[in-house]
Short mmCIF file of C-alpha atoms in Angstrom, two decimals:
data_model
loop_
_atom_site.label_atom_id
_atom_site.label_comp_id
_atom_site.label_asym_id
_atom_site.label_seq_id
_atom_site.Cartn_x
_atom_site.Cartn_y
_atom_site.Cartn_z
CA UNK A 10 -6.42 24.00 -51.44
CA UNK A 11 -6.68 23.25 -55.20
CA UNK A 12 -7.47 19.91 -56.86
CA UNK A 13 -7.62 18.30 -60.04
CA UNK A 14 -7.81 15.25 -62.01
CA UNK A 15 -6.20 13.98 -65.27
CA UNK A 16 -8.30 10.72 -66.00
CA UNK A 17 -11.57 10.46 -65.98
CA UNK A 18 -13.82 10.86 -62.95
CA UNK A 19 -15.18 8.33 -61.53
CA UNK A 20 -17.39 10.29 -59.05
CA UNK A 21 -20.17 12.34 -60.04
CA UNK A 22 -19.12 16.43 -60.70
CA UNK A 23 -21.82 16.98 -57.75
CA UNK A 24 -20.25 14.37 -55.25
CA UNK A 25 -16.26 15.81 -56.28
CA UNK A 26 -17.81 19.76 -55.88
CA UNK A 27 -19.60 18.50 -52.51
CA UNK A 28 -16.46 16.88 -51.73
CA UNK A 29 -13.62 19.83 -52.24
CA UNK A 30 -16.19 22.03 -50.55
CA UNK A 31 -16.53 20.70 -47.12
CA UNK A 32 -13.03 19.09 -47.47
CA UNK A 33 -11.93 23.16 -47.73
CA UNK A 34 -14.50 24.35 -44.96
CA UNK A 35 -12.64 21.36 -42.72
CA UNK A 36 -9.47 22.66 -42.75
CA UNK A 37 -10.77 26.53 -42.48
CA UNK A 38 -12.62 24.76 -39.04
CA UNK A 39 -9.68 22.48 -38.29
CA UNK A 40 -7.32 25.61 -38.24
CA UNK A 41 -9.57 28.08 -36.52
CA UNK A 42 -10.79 25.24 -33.81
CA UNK A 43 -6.90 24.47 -33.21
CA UNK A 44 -6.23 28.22 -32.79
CA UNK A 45 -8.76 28.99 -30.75
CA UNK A 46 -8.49 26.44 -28.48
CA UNK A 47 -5.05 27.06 -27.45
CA UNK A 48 -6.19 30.82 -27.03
CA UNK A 49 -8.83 30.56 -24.92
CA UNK A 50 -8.99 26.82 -23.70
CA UNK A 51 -6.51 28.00 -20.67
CA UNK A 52 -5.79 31.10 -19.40
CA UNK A 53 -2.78 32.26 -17.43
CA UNK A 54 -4.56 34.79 -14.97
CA UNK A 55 -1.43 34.54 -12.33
CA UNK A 56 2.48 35.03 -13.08
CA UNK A 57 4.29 33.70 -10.45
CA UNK A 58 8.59 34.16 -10.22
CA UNK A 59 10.90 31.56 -8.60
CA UNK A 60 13.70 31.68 -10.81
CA UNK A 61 15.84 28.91 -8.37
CA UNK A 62 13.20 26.74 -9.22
CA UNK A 63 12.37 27.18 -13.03
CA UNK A 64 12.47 24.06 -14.87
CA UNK A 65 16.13 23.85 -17.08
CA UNK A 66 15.81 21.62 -19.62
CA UNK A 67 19.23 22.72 -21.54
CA UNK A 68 20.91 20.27 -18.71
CA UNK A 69 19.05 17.34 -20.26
CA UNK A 70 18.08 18.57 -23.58
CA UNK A 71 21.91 19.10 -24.43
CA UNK A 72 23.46 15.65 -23.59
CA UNK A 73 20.24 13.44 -22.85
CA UNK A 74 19.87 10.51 -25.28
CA UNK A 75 17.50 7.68 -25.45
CA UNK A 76 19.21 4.35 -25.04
CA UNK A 77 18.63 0.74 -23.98
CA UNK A 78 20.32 -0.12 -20.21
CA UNK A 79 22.03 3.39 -20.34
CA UNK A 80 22.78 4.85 -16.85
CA UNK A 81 24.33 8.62 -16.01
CA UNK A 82 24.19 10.76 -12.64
CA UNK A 83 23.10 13.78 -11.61
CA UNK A 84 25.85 15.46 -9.76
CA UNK A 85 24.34 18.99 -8.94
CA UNK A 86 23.67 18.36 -5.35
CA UNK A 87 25.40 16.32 -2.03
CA UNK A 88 23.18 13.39 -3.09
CA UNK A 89 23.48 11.42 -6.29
CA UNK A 90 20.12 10.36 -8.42
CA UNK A 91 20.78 7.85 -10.93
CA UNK A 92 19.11 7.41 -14.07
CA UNK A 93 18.82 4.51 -16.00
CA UNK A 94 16.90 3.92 -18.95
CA UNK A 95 15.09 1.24 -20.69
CA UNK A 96 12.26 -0.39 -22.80
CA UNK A 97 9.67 -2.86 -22.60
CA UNK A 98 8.21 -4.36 -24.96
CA UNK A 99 3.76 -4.15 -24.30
CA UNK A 100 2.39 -7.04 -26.36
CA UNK A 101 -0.87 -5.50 -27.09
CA UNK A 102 -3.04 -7.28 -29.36
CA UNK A 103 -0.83 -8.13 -32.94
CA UNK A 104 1.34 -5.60 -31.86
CA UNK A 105 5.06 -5.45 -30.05
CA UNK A 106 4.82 -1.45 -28.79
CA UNK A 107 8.46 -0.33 -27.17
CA UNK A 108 7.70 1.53 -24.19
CA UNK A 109 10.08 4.07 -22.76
CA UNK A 110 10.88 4.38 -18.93
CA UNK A 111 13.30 5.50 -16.80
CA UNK A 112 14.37 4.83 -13.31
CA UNK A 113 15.42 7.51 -11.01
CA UNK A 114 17.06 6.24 -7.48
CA UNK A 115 20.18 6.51 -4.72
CA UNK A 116 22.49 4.17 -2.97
CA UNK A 117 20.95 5.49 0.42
CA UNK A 118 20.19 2.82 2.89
CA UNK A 119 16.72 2.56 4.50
CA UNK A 120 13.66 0.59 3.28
CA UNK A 121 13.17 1.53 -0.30
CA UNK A 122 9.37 2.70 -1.39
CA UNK A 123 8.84 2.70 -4.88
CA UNK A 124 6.79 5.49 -6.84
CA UNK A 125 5.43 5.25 -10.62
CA UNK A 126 5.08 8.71 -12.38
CA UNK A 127 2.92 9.05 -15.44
CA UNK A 128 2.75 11.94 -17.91
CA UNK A 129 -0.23 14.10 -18.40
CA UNK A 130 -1.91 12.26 -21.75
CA UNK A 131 -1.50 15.22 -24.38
CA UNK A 132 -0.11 15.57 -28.21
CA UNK A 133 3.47 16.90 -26.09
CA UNK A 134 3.37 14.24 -23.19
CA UNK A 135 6.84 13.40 -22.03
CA UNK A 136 8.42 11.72 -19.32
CA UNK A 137 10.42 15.26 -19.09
CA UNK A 138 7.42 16.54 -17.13
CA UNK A 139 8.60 14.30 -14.56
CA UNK A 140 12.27 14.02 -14.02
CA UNK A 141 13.14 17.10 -12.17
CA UNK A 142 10.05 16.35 -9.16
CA UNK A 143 11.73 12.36 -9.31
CA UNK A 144 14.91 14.07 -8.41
CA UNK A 145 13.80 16.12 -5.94
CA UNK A 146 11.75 13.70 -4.15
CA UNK A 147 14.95 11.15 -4.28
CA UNK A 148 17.07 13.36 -2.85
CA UNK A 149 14.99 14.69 0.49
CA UNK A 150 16.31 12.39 3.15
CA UNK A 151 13.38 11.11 5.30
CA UNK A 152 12.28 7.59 6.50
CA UNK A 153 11.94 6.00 3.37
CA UNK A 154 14.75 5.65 0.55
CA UNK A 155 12.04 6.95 -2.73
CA UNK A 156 12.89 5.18 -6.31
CA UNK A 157 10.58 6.33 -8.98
CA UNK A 158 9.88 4.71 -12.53
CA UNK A 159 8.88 7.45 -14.86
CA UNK A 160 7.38 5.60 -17.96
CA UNK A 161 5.87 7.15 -21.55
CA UNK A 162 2.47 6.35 -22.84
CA UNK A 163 2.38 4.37 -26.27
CA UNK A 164 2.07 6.49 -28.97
CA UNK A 165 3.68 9.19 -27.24
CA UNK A 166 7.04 10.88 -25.39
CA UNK A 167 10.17 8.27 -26.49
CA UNK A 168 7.72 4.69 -27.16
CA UNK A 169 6.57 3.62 -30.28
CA UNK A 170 4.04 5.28 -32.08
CA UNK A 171 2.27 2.88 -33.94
CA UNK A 172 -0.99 2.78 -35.97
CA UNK A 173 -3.51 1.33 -33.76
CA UNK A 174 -6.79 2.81 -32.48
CA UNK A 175 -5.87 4.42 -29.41
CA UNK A 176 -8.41 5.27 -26.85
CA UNK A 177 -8.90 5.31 -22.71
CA UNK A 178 -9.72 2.01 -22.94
CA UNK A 179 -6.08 1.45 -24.79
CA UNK A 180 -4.40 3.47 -22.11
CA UNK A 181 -5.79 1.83 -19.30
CA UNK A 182 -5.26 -1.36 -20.09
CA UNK A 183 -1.26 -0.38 -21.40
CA UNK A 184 -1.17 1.03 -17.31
CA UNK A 185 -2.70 -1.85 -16.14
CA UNK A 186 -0.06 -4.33 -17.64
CA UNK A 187 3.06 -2.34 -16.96
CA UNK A 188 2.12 -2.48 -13.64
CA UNK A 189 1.21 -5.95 -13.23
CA UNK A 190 3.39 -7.43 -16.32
CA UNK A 191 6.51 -9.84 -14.70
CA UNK A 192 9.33 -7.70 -17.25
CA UNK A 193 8.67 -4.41 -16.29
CA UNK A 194 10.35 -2.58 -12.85
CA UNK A 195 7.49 -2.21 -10.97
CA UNK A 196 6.03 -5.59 -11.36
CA UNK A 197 7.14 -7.29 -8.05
CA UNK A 198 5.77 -3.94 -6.52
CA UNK A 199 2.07 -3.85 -7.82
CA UNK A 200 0.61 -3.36 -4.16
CA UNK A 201 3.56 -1.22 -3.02
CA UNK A 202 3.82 1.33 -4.94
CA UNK A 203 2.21 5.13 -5.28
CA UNK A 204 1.16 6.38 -8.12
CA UNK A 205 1.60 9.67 -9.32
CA UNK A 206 0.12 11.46 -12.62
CA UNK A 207 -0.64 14.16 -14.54
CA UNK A 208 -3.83 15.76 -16.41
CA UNK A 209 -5.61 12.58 -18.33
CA UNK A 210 -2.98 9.89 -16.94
CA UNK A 211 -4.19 10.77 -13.60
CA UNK A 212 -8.10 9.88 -14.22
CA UNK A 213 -7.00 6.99 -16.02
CA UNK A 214 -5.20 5.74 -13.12
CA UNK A 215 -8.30 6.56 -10.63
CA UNK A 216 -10.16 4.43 -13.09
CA UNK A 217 -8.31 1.31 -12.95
CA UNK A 218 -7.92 1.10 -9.38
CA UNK A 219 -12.01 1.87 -9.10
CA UNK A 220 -12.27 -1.15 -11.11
CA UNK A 221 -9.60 -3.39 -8.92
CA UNK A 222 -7.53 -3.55 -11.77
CA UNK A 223 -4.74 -2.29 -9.65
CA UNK A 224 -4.08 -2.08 -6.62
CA UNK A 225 -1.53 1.45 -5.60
CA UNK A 226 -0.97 1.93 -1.99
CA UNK A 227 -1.53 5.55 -3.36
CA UNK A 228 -2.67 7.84 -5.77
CA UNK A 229 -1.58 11.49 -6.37
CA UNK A 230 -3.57 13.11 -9.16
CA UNK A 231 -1.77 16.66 -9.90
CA UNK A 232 -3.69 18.53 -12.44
CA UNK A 233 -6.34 16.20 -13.05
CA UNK A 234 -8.25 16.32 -16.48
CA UNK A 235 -11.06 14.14 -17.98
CA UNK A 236 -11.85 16.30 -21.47
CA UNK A 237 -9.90 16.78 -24.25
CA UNK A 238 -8.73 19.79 -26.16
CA UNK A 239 -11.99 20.27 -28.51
CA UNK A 240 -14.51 18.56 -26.65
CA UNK A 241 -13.92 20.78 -23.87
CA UNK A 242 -14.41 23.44 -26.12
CA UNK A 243 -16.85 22.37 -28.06
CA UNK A 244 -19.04 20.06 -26.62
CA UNK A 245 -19.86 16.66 -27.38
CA UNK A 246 -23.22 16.22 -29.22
CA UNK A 247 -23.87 13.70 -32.12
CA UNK A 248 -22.87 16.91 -34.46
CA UNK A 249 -19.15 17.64 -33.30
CA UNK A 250 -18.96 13.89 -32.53
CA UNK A 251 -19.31 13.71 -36.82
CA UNK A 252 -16.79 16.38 -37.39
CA UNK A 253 -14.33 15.36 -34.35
CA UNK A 254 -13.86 11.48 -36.28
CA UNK A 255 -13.58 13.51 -39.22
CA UNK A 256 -11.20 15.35 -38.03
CA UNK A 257 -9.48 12.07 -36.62
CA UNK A 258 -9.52 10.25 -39.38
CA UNK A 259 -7.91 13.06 -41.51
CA UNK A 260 -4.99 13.20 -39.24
CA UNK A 261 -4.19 9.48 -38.94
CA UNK A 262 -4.46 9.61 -43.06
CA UNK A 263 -1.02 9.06 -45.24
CA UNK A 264 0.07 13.05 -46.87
CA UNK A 265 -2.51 15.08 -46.05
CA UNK A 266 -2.78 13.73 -42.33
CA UNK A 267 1.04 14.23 -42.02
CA UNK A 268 0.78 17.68 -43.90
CA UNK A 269 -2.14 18.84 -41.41
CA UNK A 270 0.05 17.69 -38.61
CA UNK A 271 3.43 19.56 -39.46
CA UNK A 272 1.18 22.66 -39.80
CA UNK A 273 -0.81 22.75 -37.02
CA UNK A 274 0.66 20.35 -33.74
CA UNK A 275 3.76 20.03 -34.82
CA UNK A 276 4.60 23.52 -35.52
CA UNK A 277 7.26 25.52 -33.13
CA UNK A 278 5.21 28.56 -33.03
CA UNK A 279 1.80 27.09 -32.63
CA UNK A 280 3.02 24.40 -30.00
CA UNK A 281 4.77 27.94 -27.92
CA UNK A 282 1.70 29.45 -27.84
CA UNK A 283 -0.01 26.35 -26.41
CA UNK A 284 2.32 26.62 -23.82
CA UNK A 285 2.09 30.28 -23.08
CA UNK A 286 -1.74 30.23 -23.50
CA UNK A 287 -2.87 27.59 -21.38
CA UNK A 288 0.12 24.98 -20.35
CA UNK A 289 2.19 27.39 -18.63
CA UNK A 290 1.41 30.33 -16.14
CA UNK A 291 4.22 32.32 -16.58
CA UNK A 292 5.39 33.50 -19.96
CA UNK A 293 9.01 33.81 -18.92
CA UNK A 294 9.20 30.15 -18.10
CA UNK A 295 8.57 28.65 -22.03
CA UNK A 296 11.98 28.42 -23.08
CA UNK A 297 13.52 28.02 -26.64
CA UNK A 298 14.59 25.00 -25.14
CA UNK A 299 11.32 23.31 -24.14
CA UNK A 300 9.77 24.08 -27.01
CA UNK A 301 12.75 21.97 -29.13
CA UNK A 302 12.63 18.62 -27.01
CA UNK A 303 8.65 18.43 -27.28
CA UNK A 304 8.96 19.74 -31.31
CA UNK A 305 11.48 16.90 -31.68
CA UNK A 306 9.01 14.12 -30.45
CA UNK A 307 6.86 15.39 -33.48
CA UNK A 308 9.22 14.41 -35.76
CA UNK A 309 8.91 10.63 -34.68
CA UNK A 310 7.27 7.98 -37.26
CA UNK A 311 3.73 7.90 -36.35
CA UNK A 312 3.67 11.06 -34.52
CA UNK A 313 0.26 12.27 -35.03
CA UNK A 314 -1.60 9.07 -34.77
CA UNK A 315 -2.33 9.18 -30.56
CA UNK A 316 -2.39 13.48 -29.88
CA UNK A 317 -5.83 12.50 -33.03
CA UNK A 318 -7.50 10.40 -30.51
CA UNK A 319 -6.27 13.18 -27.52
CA UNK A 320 -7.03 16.09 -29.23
CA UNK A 321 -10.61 14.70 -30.24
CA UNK A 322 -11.72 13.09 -27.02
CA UNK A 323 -10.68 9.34 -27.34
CA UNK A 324 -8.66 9.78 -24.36
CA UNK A 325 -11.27 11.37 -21.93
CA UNK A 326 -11.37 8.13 -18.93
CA UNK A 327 -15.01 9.69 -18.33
CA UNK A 328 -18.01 12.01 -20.39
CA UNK A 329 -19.20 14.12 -17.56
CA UNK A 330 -18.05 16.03 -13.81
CA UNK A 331 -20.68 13.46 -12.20
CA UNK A 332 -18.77 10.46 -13.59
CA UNK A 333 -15.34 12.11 -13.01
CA UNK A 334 -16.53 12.87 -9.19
CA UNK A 335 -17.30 8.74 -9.00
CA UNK A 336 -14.35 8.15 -9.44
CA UNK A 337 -12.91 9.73 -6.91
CA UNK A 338 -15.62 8.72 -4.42
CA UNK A 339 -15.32 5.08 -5.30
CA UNK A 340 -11.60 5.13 -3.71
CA UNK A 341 -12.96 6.38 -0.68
CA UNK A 342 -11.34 4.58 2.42
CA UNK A 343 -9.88 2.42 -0.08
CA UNK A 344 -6.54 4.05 -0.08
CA UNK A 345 -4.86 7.76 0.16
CA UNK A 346 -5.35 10.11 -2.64
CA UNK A 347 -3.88 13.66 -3.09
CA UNK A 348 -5.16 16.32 -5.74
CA UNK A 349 -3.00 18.99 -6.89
CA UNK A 350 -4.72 21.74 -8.15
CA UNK A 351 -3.32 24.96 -9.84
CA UNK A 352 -3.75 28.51 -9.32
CA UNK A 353 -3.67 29.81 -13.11
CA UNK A 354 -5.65 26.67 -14.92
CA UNK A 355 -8.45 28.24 -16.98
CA UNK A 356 -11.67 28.86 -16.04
CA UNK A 357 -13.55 25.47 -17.13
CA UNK A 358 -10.61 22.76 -16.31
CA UNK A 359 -10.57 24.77 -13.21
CA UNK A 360 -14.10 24.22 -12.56
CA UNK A 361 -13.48 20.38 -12.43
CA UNK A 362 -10.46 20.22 -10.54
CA UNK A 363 -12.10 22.48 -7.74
CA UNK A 364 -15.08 20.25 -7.85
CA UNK A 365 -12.31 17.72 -6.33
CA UNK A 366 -11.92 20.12 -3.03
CA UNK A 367 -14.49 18.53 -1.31
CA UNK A 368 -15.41 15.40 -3.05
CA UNK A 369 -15.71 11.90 -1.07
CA UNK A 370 -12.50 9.67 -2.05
CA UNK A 371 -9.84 12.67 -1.94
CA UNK A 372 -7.83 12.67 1.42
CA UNK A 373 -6.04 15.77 1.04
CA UNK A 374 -6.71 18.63 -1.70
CA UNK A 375 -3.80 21.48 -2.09
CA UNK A 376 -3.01 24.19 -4.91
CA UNK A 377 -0.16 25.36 -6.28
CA UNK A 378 1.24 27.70 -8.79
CA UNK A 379 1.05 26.88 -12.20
CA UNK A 380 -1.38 25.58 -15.24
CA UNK A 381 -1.65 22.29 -16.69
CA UNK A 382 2.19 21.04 -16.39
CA UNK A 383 3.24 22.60 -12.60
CA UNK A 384 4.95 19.72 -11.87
CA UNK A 385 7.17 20.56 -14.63
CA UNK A 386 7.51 24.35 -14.44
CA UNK A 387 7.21 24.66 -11.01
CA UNK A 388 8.77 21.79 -9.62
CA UNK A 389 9.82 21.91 -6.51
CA UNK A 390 6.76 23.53 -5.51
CA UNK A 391 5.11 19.83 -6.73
CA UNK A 392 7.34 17.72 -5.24
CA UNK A 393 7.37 19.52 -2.14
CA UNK A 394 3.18 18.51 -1.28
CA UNK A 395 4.66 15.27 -3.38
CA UNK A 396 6.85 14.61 -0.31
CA UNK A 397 5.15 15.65 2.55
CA UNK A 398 2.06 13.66 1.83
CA UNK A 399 4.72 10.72 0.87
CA UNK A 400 6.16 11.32 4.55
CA UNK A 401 2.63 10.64 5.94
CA UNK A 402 1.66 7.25 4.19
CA UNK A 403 4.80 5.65 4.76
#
């Protein structure tokens, strides 16, 4: 990257030579950390085939738009899922954020249990992830009549994406309110409803009802992470801390954070090999298709400003496997909780989610094929535990 000036400095020559030096070594790091996280952070050791079940996203990707009070129907099976979509509006300090949500139900009769599905916390989280396991789940006929609310994180999937320092703190309490807040769809359910999340929306979910701040009649964690991208990679000592708000702080800057973005996260080719490295297990299942919707949430205003805080850390809910294990443990005969683990999850996310097999506060543990998203590439694997341990808390 070249430099220069046309007026006079107003820096020292030292401090500008010090500066363009370790600004150049930081995006030399920055590219080579980004790389070679997504090629060794996960690994996809297993391939697994179920082509009835593969995720198709051209039904959705095609015709799906984002609007306010919009409703359409699925009409591929005997049983009709409606979808309607929406926003709320999460006053959050001086800011009005629009949150994205949808709500997936039927006209069946029966008493009507209520689910809330939130997306693994990541620089490509979606409420896609979700949609095809909502349906699924909807459509099994059992003793309860299932409606799920699938809603988006701010600063990610569909809601706004403003400038504000995001954090776990952030996301909990943005959980926290949607649940509890009078205008949202799940409000008049806050102690009847089951939870069910992904990765880093999981753990962050664990947390708050640890602390009482809500109160789920379940929680399913599927995937469950607690580290980001580049701590888990490269550790967290007072060092990388320094180059990780670096880092940050580049990204959330005006033209050279938005340049850094578009070449690194939101780039088509990098963001497929993320998925065929580590967020997939099967190679076959990352479709030209997938990788457009998430490449298209790049493109929104504000963008990079939340997957700086993921991608550094910000988001972890906890710093350690003994503090991710309390969690757990402090829900224990408090209320159901289901972990999902994967088969093909690399070596050191799959550490912590085994660590979950026999840890006090999780009532039943199960695997299933896949990496960090199964409940989106392998979904009707997911929503098949999903139901049957819904069939047993009813």
């Amino acid at each position: 990257m070249y430099f220069s000036w046309s007026r006079k400095p107003k820096y020292s020559t030292t401090f500008r030579l010090y500066f363009l030096h370790n600004l150049n070594i930081f995006f030399s790091n920055l590219a080579m950390s980004m790389v070679s996280f997504a090629m060794s952070h996960f690994s996809s050791t297993l391939s697994f085939n179920f082509p009835t079940h593969h995720t198709n996203f051209s039904r959705y990707t095609k015709s799906f738009t984002i609007t306010t009070s919009a409703s359409l129907d699925y009409s591929t099976d005997k049983s009709t899922v409606s979808l309607k979509t929406s926003n709320w509006q999460w006053k959050f300090k001086d800011n009005s954020i629009k949150i994205y949500y949808e709500e997936h139900g039927n006209e069946s009769d029966g008493p009507r249990k209520n689910i809330l599905m939130i997306p693994a916390i990541s620089d490509i989280s979606s409420v896609e992830e979700w949609r095809l396991v909502a349906k699924d789940i909807i459509q099994r006929s059992g003793n309860a009549n299932w409606r799920a609310t699938i809603v988006d994180w701010p600063g990610l999937g569909y809601s706004e994406r403003p400038k504000i320092d995001y954090n776990a703190d952030v996301m909990e309490s943005f959980l926290v309110d949607f649940i509890l807040d009078q205008n949202t769809p799940v409000s008049s359910l806050a102690e009847d409803l089951v939870i069910i999340g992904g990765g880093h929306g999981a753990t962050l979910a664990i947390r708050a009802a640890k602390k009482g701040l809500i109160k789920p009649t379940a929680i399913v964690a599927v995937a469950p992470t607690w580290s980001g991208p580049l701590p888990i990679h490269f550790g967290r000592d007072s060092k990388t801390e320094s180059r990780y708000k670096l880092l940050r702080d580049t990204l959330r800057s005006p033209v050279v954070g938005w340049m850094m973005y578009k070449l690194t996260v939101s780039n088509k080719e990098f963001m497929r090999h993320q998925y065929k490295s580590h967020i997939y297990a099967d190679y076959a299942n990352v479709t030209s298709a997938i990788i457009d919707s998430r490449h298209e949430l790049t493109k929104m205003k504000g963008a990079r400003y939340a997957p700086a805080s993921f991608l550094t850390g910000l988001f972890d809910p906890v710093k350690t496997r003994e503090e991710f294990l309390e969690l757990f443990e402090g829900l224990e005969d408090k209320l159901p909780v289901l972990v999902v683990s994967t088969s093909s999850a690399k070596k050191k996310s799959k550490a912590e989610m085994e660590a979950l097999r026999e840890a006090r506060g999780v009532s039943k543990f199960v695997e299933v094929p896949g990496a960090l998203l199964p409940q989106e590439e392998y979904s009707y694997l997911v929503a098949r535990e999903l139901y049957s341990f819904l069939q047993n808390i009813i």
